[in-house]
CSV table of C-alpha atoms and ligand atoms in Angstrom, one decimal:
chain,number,residue,atom,x,y,z
Q,1,UNK,CA,32.0,3.0,-7.1
Q,2,UNK,CA,30.8,-0.4,-5.0
Q,3,UNK,CA,26.9,-1.4,-6.1
Q,4,UNK,CA,24.9,-3.5,-3.7
Q,5,UNK,CA,22.9,-6.3,-5.0
Q,6,UNK,CA,19.1,-6.8,-5.0
Q,7,UNK,CA,16.3,-9.0,-6.1
Q,8,UNK,CA,13.2,-7.0,-6.9
Q,9,UNK,CA,9.7,-9.2,-6.8
Q,10,UNK,CA,6.7,-7.7,-8.6
Q,11,UNK,CA,9.0,-5.7,-10.1
Q,12,UNK,CA,6.2,-4.1,-12.6
Q,13,UNK,CA,7.1,-1.5,-15.0
Q,14,UNK,CA,10.7,-0.9,-13.0
Q,15,UNK,CA,9.8,2.3,-11.1
Q,16,UNK,CA,11.6,1.1,-8.3
Q,17,UNK,CA,14.7,0.4,-10.5
Q,18,UNK,CA,14.6,3.8,-11.6
Q,19,UNK,CA,14.6,5.1,-7.9
Q,20,UNK,CA,17.8,2.5,-6.9
Q,21,UNK,CA,19.6,2.3,-9.9
Q,22,UNK,CA,22.5,4.6,-8.8
Q,23,UNK,CA,23.3,2.9,-6.0
Q,24,UNK,CA,22.1,-0.7,-6.4
Q,25,UNK,CA,22.4,-3.8,-8.8
Q,26,UNK,CA,18.9,-5.6,-9.7
Q,27,UNK,CA,20.5,-9.2,-9.6
Q,28,UNK,CA,17.0,-10.9,-10.1
Q,29,UNK,CA,13.6,-9.4,-10.9
Q,30,UNK,CA,10.4,-10.6,-11.5
Q,31,UNK,CA,6.3,-10.1,-12.5
Q,32,UNK,CA,3.2,-12.1,-14.1
Q,33,UNK,CA,2.5,-9.5,-16.0
Q,34,UNK,CA,3.6,-9.2,-19.6
Q,35,UNK,CA,2.9,-5.7,-20.8
Q,36,UNK,CA,5.0,-4.2,-18.2
Q,37,UNK,CA,7.8,-6.8,-18.4
Q,38,UNK,CA,7.8,-5.4,-21.9
Q,39,UNK,CA,8.0,-1.7,-20.8
Q,40,UNK,CA,10.5,-2.9,-18.1
Q,41,UNK,CA,12.8,-4.1,-20.9
Q,42,UNK,CA,12.2,-1.1,-23.3
Q,43,UNK,CA,13.6,1.1,-20.7
Q,44,UNK,CA,15.8,-1.0,-18.5
Q,45,UNK,CA,18.6,-3.2,-20.0
Q,46,UNK,CA,18.4,-6.6,-18.0
Q,47,UNK,CA,18.7,-10.1,-18.7
Q,48,UNK,CA,17.5,-10.6,-15.1
Q,49,UNK,CA,13.9,-10.1,-15.3
Q,50,UNK,CA,11.7,-13.3,-15.0
Q,51,UNK,CA,8.0,-13.3,-16.2
Q,52,UNK,CA,6.1,-15.7,-14.4
Q,53,UNK,CA,4.0,-16.7,-11.4
Q,54,UNK,CA,5.6,-16.0,-8.0
Q,55,UNK,CA,4.5,-18.9,-7.0
Q,56,UNK,CA,6.3,-21.0,-9.3
Q,57,UNK,CA,9.7,-19.8,-8.5
Q,58,UNK,CA,12.1,-21.5,-6.1
Q,59,UNK,CA,14.6,-20.2,-3.6
Q,60,UNK,CA,17.5,-22.2,-5.8
Q,61,UNK,CA,16.4,-19.7,-8.5
Q,62,UNK,CA,17.6,-17.1,-6.9
Q,63,UNK,CA,21.0,-15.7,-7.3
Q,64,UNK,CA,23.1,-15.3,-4.2
Q,65,UNK,CA,25.0,-13.3,-2.6
Q,66,UNK,CA,21.9,-10.8,-2.5
Q,67,UNK,CA,22.1,-7.7,-0.1
Q,68,UNK,CA,18.3,-6.3,-0.4
Q,69,UNK,CA,14.9,-7.8,-1.4
Q,70,UNK,CA,12.4,-5.7,-1.9
Q,71,UNK,CA,8.6,-7.1,-2.8
Q,72,UNK,CA,5.8,-4.4,-3.7
Q,73,UNK,CA,3.7,-7.2,-3.3
Q,74,UNK,CA,-0.2,-6.4,-5.1
Q,75,UNK,CA,-2.3,-4.5,-3.3
Q,76,UNK,CA,-5.8,-5.0,-4.2
Q,77,UNK,CA,-6.9,-7.0,-1.0
Q,78,UNK,CA,-5.7,-4.4,1.4
Q,79,UNK,CA,-7.3,-1.3,-0.4
Q,80,UNK,CA,-9.3,0.6,2.1
Q,81,UNK,CA,-11.7,1.7,-1.0
Q,82,UNK,CA,-11.7,-2.0,-1.7
Q,83,UNK,CA,-12.9,-5.1,-0.8
Q,84,UNK,CA,-10.7,-5.8,2.2
Q,85,UNK,CA,-9.8,-9.6,2.0
Q,86,UNK,CA,-6.2,-8.5,3.5
Q,87,UNK,CA,-3.0,-10.7,3.4
Q,88,UNK,CA,-5.1,-13.9,3.2
Q,89,UNK,CA,-6.7,-12.7,-0.7
Q,90,UNK,CA,-5.6,-14.2,-3.3
Q,91,UNK,CA,-3.5,-10.9,-4.7
Q,92,UNK,CA,-2.1,-9.4,-1.3
Q,93,UNK,CA,-1.4,-13.4,-0.5
Q,94,UNK,CA,1.5,-13.3,-2.9
Q,95,UNK,CA,3.4,-11.7,-0.1
Q,96,UNK,CA,3.5,-15.2,1.5
Q,97,UNK,CA,5.0,-16.7,-1.1
Q,98,UNK,CA,7.6,-13.9,-1.1
Q,99,UNK,CA,8.2,-14.8,2.5
Q,100,UNK,CA,8.6,-18.6,1.3
Q,101,UNK,CA,11.1,-17.7,-1.1
Q,102,UNK,CA,13.7,-15.7,1.7
Q,103,UNK,CA,13.0,-18.1,4.2
Q,104,UNK,CA,14.0,-21.1,1.8
Q,105,UNK,CA,17.6,-19.5,1.7
Q,106,UNK,CA,20.4,-20.3,3.9
Q,107,UNK,CA,21.0,-17.3,6.5
Q,108,UNK,CA,24.3,-16.7,5.0
Q,109,UNK,CA,22.7,-16.1,1.6
Q,110,UNK,CA,19.8,-14.5,2.4
Q,111,UNK,CA,19.2,-10.4,2.2
Q,112,UNK,CA,20.1,-9.0,5.1
Q,113,UNK,CA,17.7,-6.1,4.4
Q,114,UNK,CA,14.4,-6.5,3.2
Q,115,UNK,CA,11.9,-3.5,1.8
Q,116,UNK,CA,8.1,-4.6,1.6
Q,117,UNK,CA,5.8,-1.6,-0.2
Q,118,UNK,CA,2.1,-1.3,-0.4
Q,119,UNK,CA,-0.8,1.0,0.9
Q,120,UNK,CA,-1.9,2.2,4.3
Q,121,UNK,CA,-4.5,-0.6,4.4
Q,122,UNK,CA,-1.3,-3.0,5.3
Q,123,UNK,CA,-1.4,-1.0,9.1
Q,124,UNK,CA,-4.8,-2.6,9.7
Q,125,UNK,CA,-6.1,-6.3,11.5
Q,126,UNK,CA,-4.4,-9.1,12.0
Q,127,UNK,CA,-2.5,-8.7,9.1
Q,128,UNK,CA,0.1,-6.6,10.2
Q,129,UNK,CA,0.9,-8.1,13.0
Q,130,UNK,CA,1.4,-11.2,11.2
Q,131,UNK,CA,3.6,-9.6,8.8
Q,132,UNK,CA,5.8,-8.7,11.6
Q,133,UNK,CA,5.7,-11.7,12.8
Q,134,UNK,CA,6.8,-13.3,9.5
Q,135,UNK,CA,9.8,-10.9,9.8
Q,136,UNK,CA,10.8,-12.0,13.1
Q,137,UNK,CA,10.7,-15.6,11.8
Q,138,UNK,CA,13.2,-14.4,9.4
Q,139,UNK,CA,15.5,-13.2,12.3
Q,140,UNK,CA,15.1,-9.6,11.6
Q,141,UNK,CA,14.3,-6.3,13.2
Q,142,UNK,CA,12.0,-3.7,11.6
Q,143,UNK,CA,10.1,-0.9,11.7
Q,144,UNK,CA,8.0,1.4,9.4
Q,145,UNK,CA,7.3,4.7,7.6
Q,146,UNK,CA,4.1,6.1,6.0
Q,147,UNK,CA,5.8,8.3,3.1
Q,148,UNK,CA,3.4,10.4,1.2
Q,149,UNK,CA,4.7,11.0,-2.4
Q,150,UNK,CA,3.3,14.5,-2.0
Q,151,UNK,CA,6.1,15.4,0.0
Q,152,UNK,CA,8.4,14.9,-3.8
Q,153,UNK,CA,5.5,15.3,-6.7
Q,154,UNK,CA,2.4,17.2,-6.7
Q,155,UNK,CA,0.8,13.8,-6.1
Q,156,UNK,CA,-1.3,12.6,-3.1
Q,157,UNK,CA,0.4,8.8,-2.6
Q,158,UNK,CA,0.9,8.0,1.0
Q,159,UNK,CA,2.5,4.3,1.0
Q,160,UNK,CA,3.9,1.8,3.8
Q,161,UNK,CA,7.5,1.3,3.6
Q,162,UNK,CA,8.6,-1.5,5.7
Q,163,UNK,CA,12.7,-1.8,6.1
Q,164,UNK,CA,13.7,-5.3,8.0
Q,165,UNK,CA,17.1,-5.7,8.7
Q,166,UNK,CA,19.4,-8.7,10.3
Q,167,UNK,CA,18.4,-8.9,14.3
Q,168,UNK,CA,22.2,-9.0,15.0
Q,169,UNK,CA,23.0,-5.6,13.7
Q,170,UNK,CA,23.8,-2.3,16.1
Q,171,UNK,CA,20.8,-0.1,14.6
Q,172,UNK,CA,21.2,2.7,16.9
Q,173,UNK,CA,22.7,5.5,14.7
Q,174,UNK,CA,19.6,4.6,12.2
Q,175,UNK,CA,16.5,5.0,14.9
Q,176,UNK,CA,15.0,7.7,16.9
Q,177,UNK,CA,12.8,6.0,19.4
Q,178,UNK,CA,10.6,9.5,20.1
Q,179,UNK,CA,10.1,10.0,16.6
Q,180,UNK,CA,8.7,13.6,17.4
Q,181,UNK,CA,7.5,15.4,14.7
Q,182,UNK,CA,8.6,12.8,12.0
Q,183,UNK,CA,6.2,13.3,9.3
Q,184,UNK,CA,6.5,9.7,8.4
Q,185,UNK,CA,4.7,8.4,11.5
Q,186,UNK,CA,1.2,8.1,10.7
Q,187,UNK,CA,-1.4,7.9,14.2
Q,188,UNK,CA,-2.3,4.5,12.6
Q,189,UNK,CA,0.9,3.2,12.5
Q,190,UNK,CA,1.5,4.1,16.1
Q,191,UNK,CA,-1.8,2.2,17.2
Q,192,UNK,CA,-0.8,-0.6,15.4
Q,193,UNK,CA,2.7,-1.2,16.3
Q,194,UNK,CA,1.5,-0.7,19.7
Q,195,UNK,CA,-1.0,-4.0,19.7
Q,196,UNK,CA,2.3,-5.8,18.8
Q,197,UNK,CA,2.9,-8.1,21.3
Q,198,UNK,CA,6.2,-7.5,23.7
Q,199,UNK,CA,8.4,-10.2,21.4
Q,200,UNK,CA,7.5,-8.1,18.3
Q,201,UNK,CA,7.9,-4.8,20.1
Q,202,UNK,CA,11.1,-5.8,21.1
Q,203,UNK,CA,12.3,-5.9,17.4
Q,204,UNK,CA,10.5,-2.6,16.1
Q,205,UNK,CA,12.7,0.0,15.3
Q,206,UNK,CA,11.3,3.8,14.8
Q,207,UNK,CA,13.4,4.3,11.6
Q,208,UNK,CA,15.2,8.0,11.4
Q,209,UNK,CA,14.3,9.8,8.0
Q,210,UNK,CA,15.1,13.1,7.1
Q,211,UNK,CA,12.0,15.3,5.5
Q,212,UNK,CA,12.9,16.4,2.2
Q,213,UNK,CA,13.1,20.3,1.7
Q,214,UNK,CA,9.5,21.5,1.3
Q,215,UNK,CA,9.2,22.4,-2.4
Q,216,UNK,CA,6.6,24.7,-4.3
Q,217,UNK,CA,5.4,22.2,-6.9
Q,218,UNK,CA,3.7,24.0,-10.0
Q,219,UNK,CA,1.1,21.9,-11.0
Q,220,UNK,CA,2.1,23.4,-14.9
Q,221,UNK,CA,5.2,21.5,-14.7
Q,222,UNK,CA,3.1,18.3,-15.1
Q,223,UNK,CA,0.7,19.4,-17.5
Q,224,UNK,CA,1.4,18.2,-21.1
Q,225,UNK,CA,1.0,21.9,-23.6
Q,226,UNK,CA,0.8,19.9,-26.7
Q,227,UNK,CA,-2.3,20.1,-28.9
Q,228,UNK,CA,-2.1,15.8,-28.8
Q,229,UNK,CA,-4.5,15.7,-26.2
Q,230,UNK,CA,-7.9,15.5,-27.1
Q,231,UNK,CA,-10.0,18.0,-25.2
Q,232,UNK,CA,-13.7,16.8,-24.1
Q,233,UNK,CA,-16.3,18.4,-25.6
Q,234,UNK,CA,-18.3,20.9,-24.0
Q,235,UNK,CA,-21.0,18.3,-23.3
Q,236,UNK,CA,-18.7,15.4,-21.9
Q,237,UNK,CA,-17.5,18.3,-19.6
Q,238,UNK,CA,-21.0,19.6,-18.7
Q,239,UNK,CA,-22.1,15.6,-17.6
Q,240,UNK,CA,-18.8,15.7,-15.8
Q,241,UNK,CA,-20.4,19.3,-13.9
Q,242,UNK,CA,-23.6,17.4,-13.5
Q,243,UNK,CA,-21.7,15.0,-11.5
Q,244,UNK,CA,-20.8,17.2,-8.7
Q,245,UNK,CA,-22.6,18.2,-5.3
Q,246,UNK,CA,-22.8,21.7,-4.4
Q,247,UNK,CA,-19.8,21.6,-2.8
Q,248,UNK,CA,-17.2,20.6,-5.6
Q,249,UNK,CA,-19.4,22.8,-8.1
Q,250,UNK,CA,-18.4,25.5,-5.4
Q,251,UNK,CA,-14.8,25.1,-5.9
Q,252,UNK,CA,-15.5,25.3,-9.9
Q,253,UNK,CA,-17.1,28.8,-9.6
Q,254,UNK,CA,-14.9,30.2,-7.1
Q,255,UNK,CA,-11.9,30.1,-9.7
Q,256,UNK,CA,-13.6,31.3,-12.5
Q,257,UNK,CA,-13.9,34.0,-10.6
Q,258,UNK,CA,-10.2,34.7,-10.4
Q,259,UNK,CA,-9.8,35.5,-14.0
Q,260,UNK,CA,-6.9,33.9,-14.0
Q,261,UNK,CA,-5.6,30.0,-15.4
Q,262,UNK,CA,-6.6,27.3,-12.9
Q,263,UNK,CA,-5.5,23.7,-13.6
Q,264,UNK,CA,-7.4,21.1,-11.1
Q,265,UNK,CA,-7.9,17.2,-10.9
Q,266,UNK,CA,-10.9,15.6,-11.2
Q,267,UNK,CA,-11.8,11.9,-10.0
Q,268,UNK,CA,-15.1,9.7,-10.1
Q,269,UNK,CA,-16.0,8.1,-7.0
Q,270,UNK,CA,-18.7,5.7,-6.3
Q,271,UNK,CA,-20.6,7.3,-2.8
Q,272,UNK,CA,-23.7,5.5,-1.9
Q,273,UNK,CA,-24.2,3.6,-5.1
Q,274,UNK,CA,-23.8,7.1,-6.9
Q,275,UNK,CA,-20.9,7.9,-9.1
Q,276,UNK,CA,-19.9,11.7,-7.8
Q,277,UNK,CA,-17.2,13.7,-9.6
Q,278,UNK,CA,-14.8,15.4,-7.1
Q,279,UNK,CA,-12.8,18.1,-8.3
Q,280,UNK,CA,-9.3,19.6,-6.4
Q,281,UNK,CA,-7.6,22.8,-7.6
Q,282,UNK,CA,-4.7,22.8,-4.8
Q,283,UNK,CA,-2.1,21.9,-7.0
Q,284,UNK,CA,-2.0,18.5,-6.3
Q,285,UNK,CA,-3.4,15.3,-8.3
Q,286,UNK,CA,-5.1,12.6,-6.2
Q,287,UNK,CA,-3.8,9.1,-6.0
Q,288,UNK,CA,-3.3,7.1,-9.1
Q,289,UNK,CA,-5.3,3.9,-8.8
Q,290,UNK,CA,-5.8,1.1,-11.4
Q,291,UNK,CA,-9.0,-0.7,-10.7
Q,292,UNK,CA,-9.9,-2.5,-13.8
Q,293,UNK,CA,-12.5,-0.5,-15.6
Q,294,UNK,CA,-12.1,3.6,-16.5
Q,295,UNK,CA,-14.0,5.1,-13.6
Q,296,UNK,CA,-11.1,6.0,-11.9
Q,297,UNK,CA,-9.3,7.8,-14.6
Q,298,UNK,CA,-8.3,11.3,-13.8
Q,299,UNK,CA,-9.4,14.2,-16.0
Q,300,UNK,CA,-7.7,17.6,-16.0
Q,301,UNK,CA,-10.0,20.4,-15.7
Q,302,UNK,CA,-8.2,24.0,-17.0
Q,303,UNK,CA,-10.7,26.6,-15.8
Q,304,UNK,CA,-9.3,30.3,-17.9
Q,305,UNK,CA,-11.8,33.3,-18.0
Q,306,UNK,CA,-14.8,31.2,-17.2
Q,307,UNK,CA,-14.4,29.0,-19.8
Q,308,UNK,CA,-13.9,25.2,-18.6
Q,309,UNK,CA,-12.3,22.5,-21.1
Q,310,UNK,CA,-11.5,18.9,-19.6
Q,311,UNK,CA,-9.7,15.7,-20.5
Q,312,UNK,CA,-8.0,12.8,-19.4
Q,313,UNK,CA,-4.9,13.2,-17.7
Q,314,UNK,CA,-2.7,11.7,-20.3
Q,315,UNK,CA,0.0,8.7,-19.8
Q,316,UNK,CA,3.0,11.6,-19.8
Q,317,UNK,CA,1.5,13.4,-17.6
Q,318,UNK,CA,0.8,9.8,-15.0
Q,319,UNK,CA,4.6,9.2,-15.5
Q,320,UNK,CA,5.7,12.8,-14.4
Q,321,UNK,CA,3.0,12.8,-11.8
Q,322,UNK,CA,5.2,9.3,-10.5
Q,323,UNK,CA,8.4,11.4,-11.2
Q,324,UNK,CA,9.4,9.3,-13.7
Q,325,UNK,CA,11.7,11.6,-16.4
Q,326,UNK,CA,10.2,12.1,-20.0
Q,327,UNK,CA,13.2,9.9,-21.4
Q,328,UNK,CA,11.2,7.0,-20.1
Q,329,UNK,CA,9.3,5.3,-22.9
Q,330,UNK,CA,5.7,4.6,-22.2
Q,331,UNK,CA,3.4,2.0,-24.1
Q,332,UNK,CA,1.5,3.3,-26.7
Q,333,UNK,CA,-1.9,2.4,-25.2
Q,334,UNK,CA,-3.1,4.4,-22.7
Q,335,UNK,CA,-4.7,1.8,-20.2
Q,336,UNK,CA,-1.3,0.0,-20.3
Q,337,UNK,CA,0.6,3.2,-19.7
Q,338,UNK,CA,-2.1,4.2,-16.7
Q,339,UNK,CA,-1.5,0.7,-15.5
Q,340,UNK,CA,2.2,0.7,-15.6
Q,341,UNK,CA,2.4,4.1,-13.7
Q,342,UNK,CA,-0.4,3.7,-11.6
Q,343,UNK,CA,0.8,0.5,-9.7
Q,344,UNK,CA,4.2,1.9,-9.3
Q,345,UNK,CA,6.1,3.6,-6.7
Q,346,UNK,CA,7.0,7.0,-6.8
Q,347,UNK,CA,10.5,7.3,-8.0
Q,348,UNK,CA,11.9,10.0,-5.9
Q,349,UNK,CA,10.6,8.6,-2.8
Q,350,UNK,CA,12.8,5.5,-3.7
Q,351,UNK,CA,15.6,8.0,-3.9
Q,352,UNK,CA,15.1,9.3,-0.9
Q,353,UNK,CA,14.7,6.2,1.1
Q,354,UNK,CA,17.4,4.8,-0.2
Q,355,UNK,CA,20.1,7.8,0.0
Q,356,UNK,CA,18.9,8.7,3.8
Q,357,UNK,CA,18.0,4.7,5.2
Q,358,UNK,CA,19.0,1.8,2.9
Q,359,UNK,CA,22.1,2.5,2.3
Q,360,UNK,CA,23.4,3.7,5.4
Q,361,UNK,CA,21.8,0.4,6.5
Q,362,UNK,CA,23.6,-1.9,4.3
Q,363,UNK,CA,26.7,-0.3,4.5
Q,364,UNK,CA,26.7,-0.3,8.2
Q,365,UNK,CA,25.4,-4.2,8.3
Q,366,UNK,CA,28.4,-5.4,6.4
Q,367,UNK,CA,30.0,-5.1,10.3
Q,368,UNK,CA,27.3,-7.8,10.9
Q,369,UNK,CA,27.7,-11.1,8.9
Q,370,UNK,CA,24.9,-13.6,9.1
Q,371,UNK,CA,25.9,-16.9,11.0
Q,372,UNK,CA,25.2,-20.2,9.4
Q,373,UNK,CA,22.2,-21.8,11.0
Q,374,UNK,CA,20.9,-18.6,13.1
Q,375,UNK,CA,17.0,-19.6,13.0
Q,376,UNK,CA,14.9,-17.8,15.2
Q,377,UNK,CA,11.4,-19.5,14.2
Q,378,UNK,CA,12.3,-21.7,17.1
Q,379,UNK,CA,12.9,-18.7,19.8
Q,380,UNK,CA,10.1,-16.7,18.7
Q,381,UNK,CA,7.3,-19.7,17.6
Q,382,UNK,CA,5.8,-19.2,14.3
Q,383,UNK,CA,2.0,-18.4,14.7
Q,384,UNK,CA,-0.8,-20.7,13.1
Q,385,UNK,CA,-1.7,-17.8,10.5
Q,386,UNK,CA,2.5,-18.7,8.9
Q,387,UNK,CA,2.6,-22.5,9.7
Q,388,UNK,CA,-0.3,-23.4,7.6
Q,389,UNK,CA,0.3,-21.5,4.4
P,401,SAM,C1,2.5,-3.0,-6.7
P,401,SAM,S1,2.7,-3.4,-8.2
P,401,SAM,C2,4.3,-3.2,-8.3
P,401,SAM,C3,5.0,-2.2,-9.0
P,401,SAM,C4,6.7,-2.1,-9.3
P,401,SAM,N1,7.0,-2.3,-8.0
P,401,SAM,C5,6.8,-0.7,-9.8
P,401,SAM,O1,7.6,0.6,-8.9
P,401,SAM,O2,6.9,-0.3,-11.0
P,401,SAM,C6,2.6,-4.7,-7.9
P,401,SAM,C7,3.1,-5.9,-9.2
P,401,SAM,O3,2.4,-7.6,-8.7
P,401,SAM,C8,2.6,-8.2,-9.9
P,401,SAM,N2,1.7,-9.4,-9.4
P,401,SAM,C9,0.9,-9.6,-9.7
P,401,SAM,N3,0.7,-11.2,-9.3
P,401,SAM,C10,2.0,-11.4,-9.2
P,401,SAM,C11,2.2,-12.9,-9.0
P,401,SAM,N4,1.8,-14.0,-8.6
P,401,SAM,N5,3.5,-13.6,-9.4
P,401,SAM,C12,4.1,-12.2,-9.5
P,401,SAM,N6,3.5,-10.8,-9.7
P,401,SAM,C13,2.8,-10.5,-9.6
P,401,SAM,C14,1.5,-7.2,-10.7
P,401,SAM,O4,1.5,-7.4,-12.4
P,401,SAM,C15,2.2,-6.1,-10.5
P,401,SAM,O5,3.2,-5.3,-11.3
């Protein structure tokens, strides 16, 4: 079966490739982090992974032709939890280096499809308008979906996927202009889309993507039962309970009453300068996050017959929460493994998007070859934010 070709910018430990590799061939990948490169190469046979800052890459370094470019660019400056400096921030601003590389390819050699993935913080301010304008300047039509990992694994992880294709293509069969009851269109996405100027609204497509059959995830399926994972001491567990407010302590007391084994996920948050422990027993882990420092690492809490035990979520459990198979070799260093997984994209989400939208779109796009010198920037004008990069 024919495999389509793609570039993977910001490839990290290779979770996107795990989701795509059945139907797609990664002909060029890049990341700046040598530890992630090591994890990637341990698990994925590749001579195409380039360890370097995206700033140092030139368009001529990219092998052509290629069908798709995927970029999960750094999210720190867009995170609602963090300090928002937006798309002009040092890390999320790497998007513009990606854009320059694609723009530097002559139209017939440019990938006909671009997928951008990031946190929902992307859907705010003028950043999103700038991003749509940048895609318009590449001669593309585009739309976005907010896919929460919760439909695929027991982890709450909403992420934005912007899918753009060559503007000449007839996308009729792939869009649903009314998108009633779509699980992938959030209120914020509708709001930011409605704030686009008319020329960008004209290029907007509400992509169709089916919803997976709801699975009843068992949280036990991600929990390691081996004794290799070290449990916290009683004092440490008490300390965590001491960081809870009444509401969270009440949740612990309620499961204690049930006299059966209950598994919960605990994470620390800083509210008004005070560190608080929050817990959930709904069978869903909170979003894996990887800011530097250890405070956001999740803790597994097991309650049985009123006994409460706690320990750090293990590296393998983080991988399972990302839909990564147990055959994937994780770094032996805990923090490295946590970063490799916590920065990644949930594998079954990538598979679902590929199977139900990207593959149908790319195979249809072959009927619409990119024309040479098909430039759109003059037609639509490039805003200041792009011109002065
Ligand atoms: C959100 S993660 C992408 C993870 C990856 N797609 C996966 O699923 O495993 C962003 C990645 O961008 C990389 N990165 C940050 N700045 C970079 C730069 N200037 N050049 C290249 N890569 C960079 C980080 O090392 C990180 O792995």
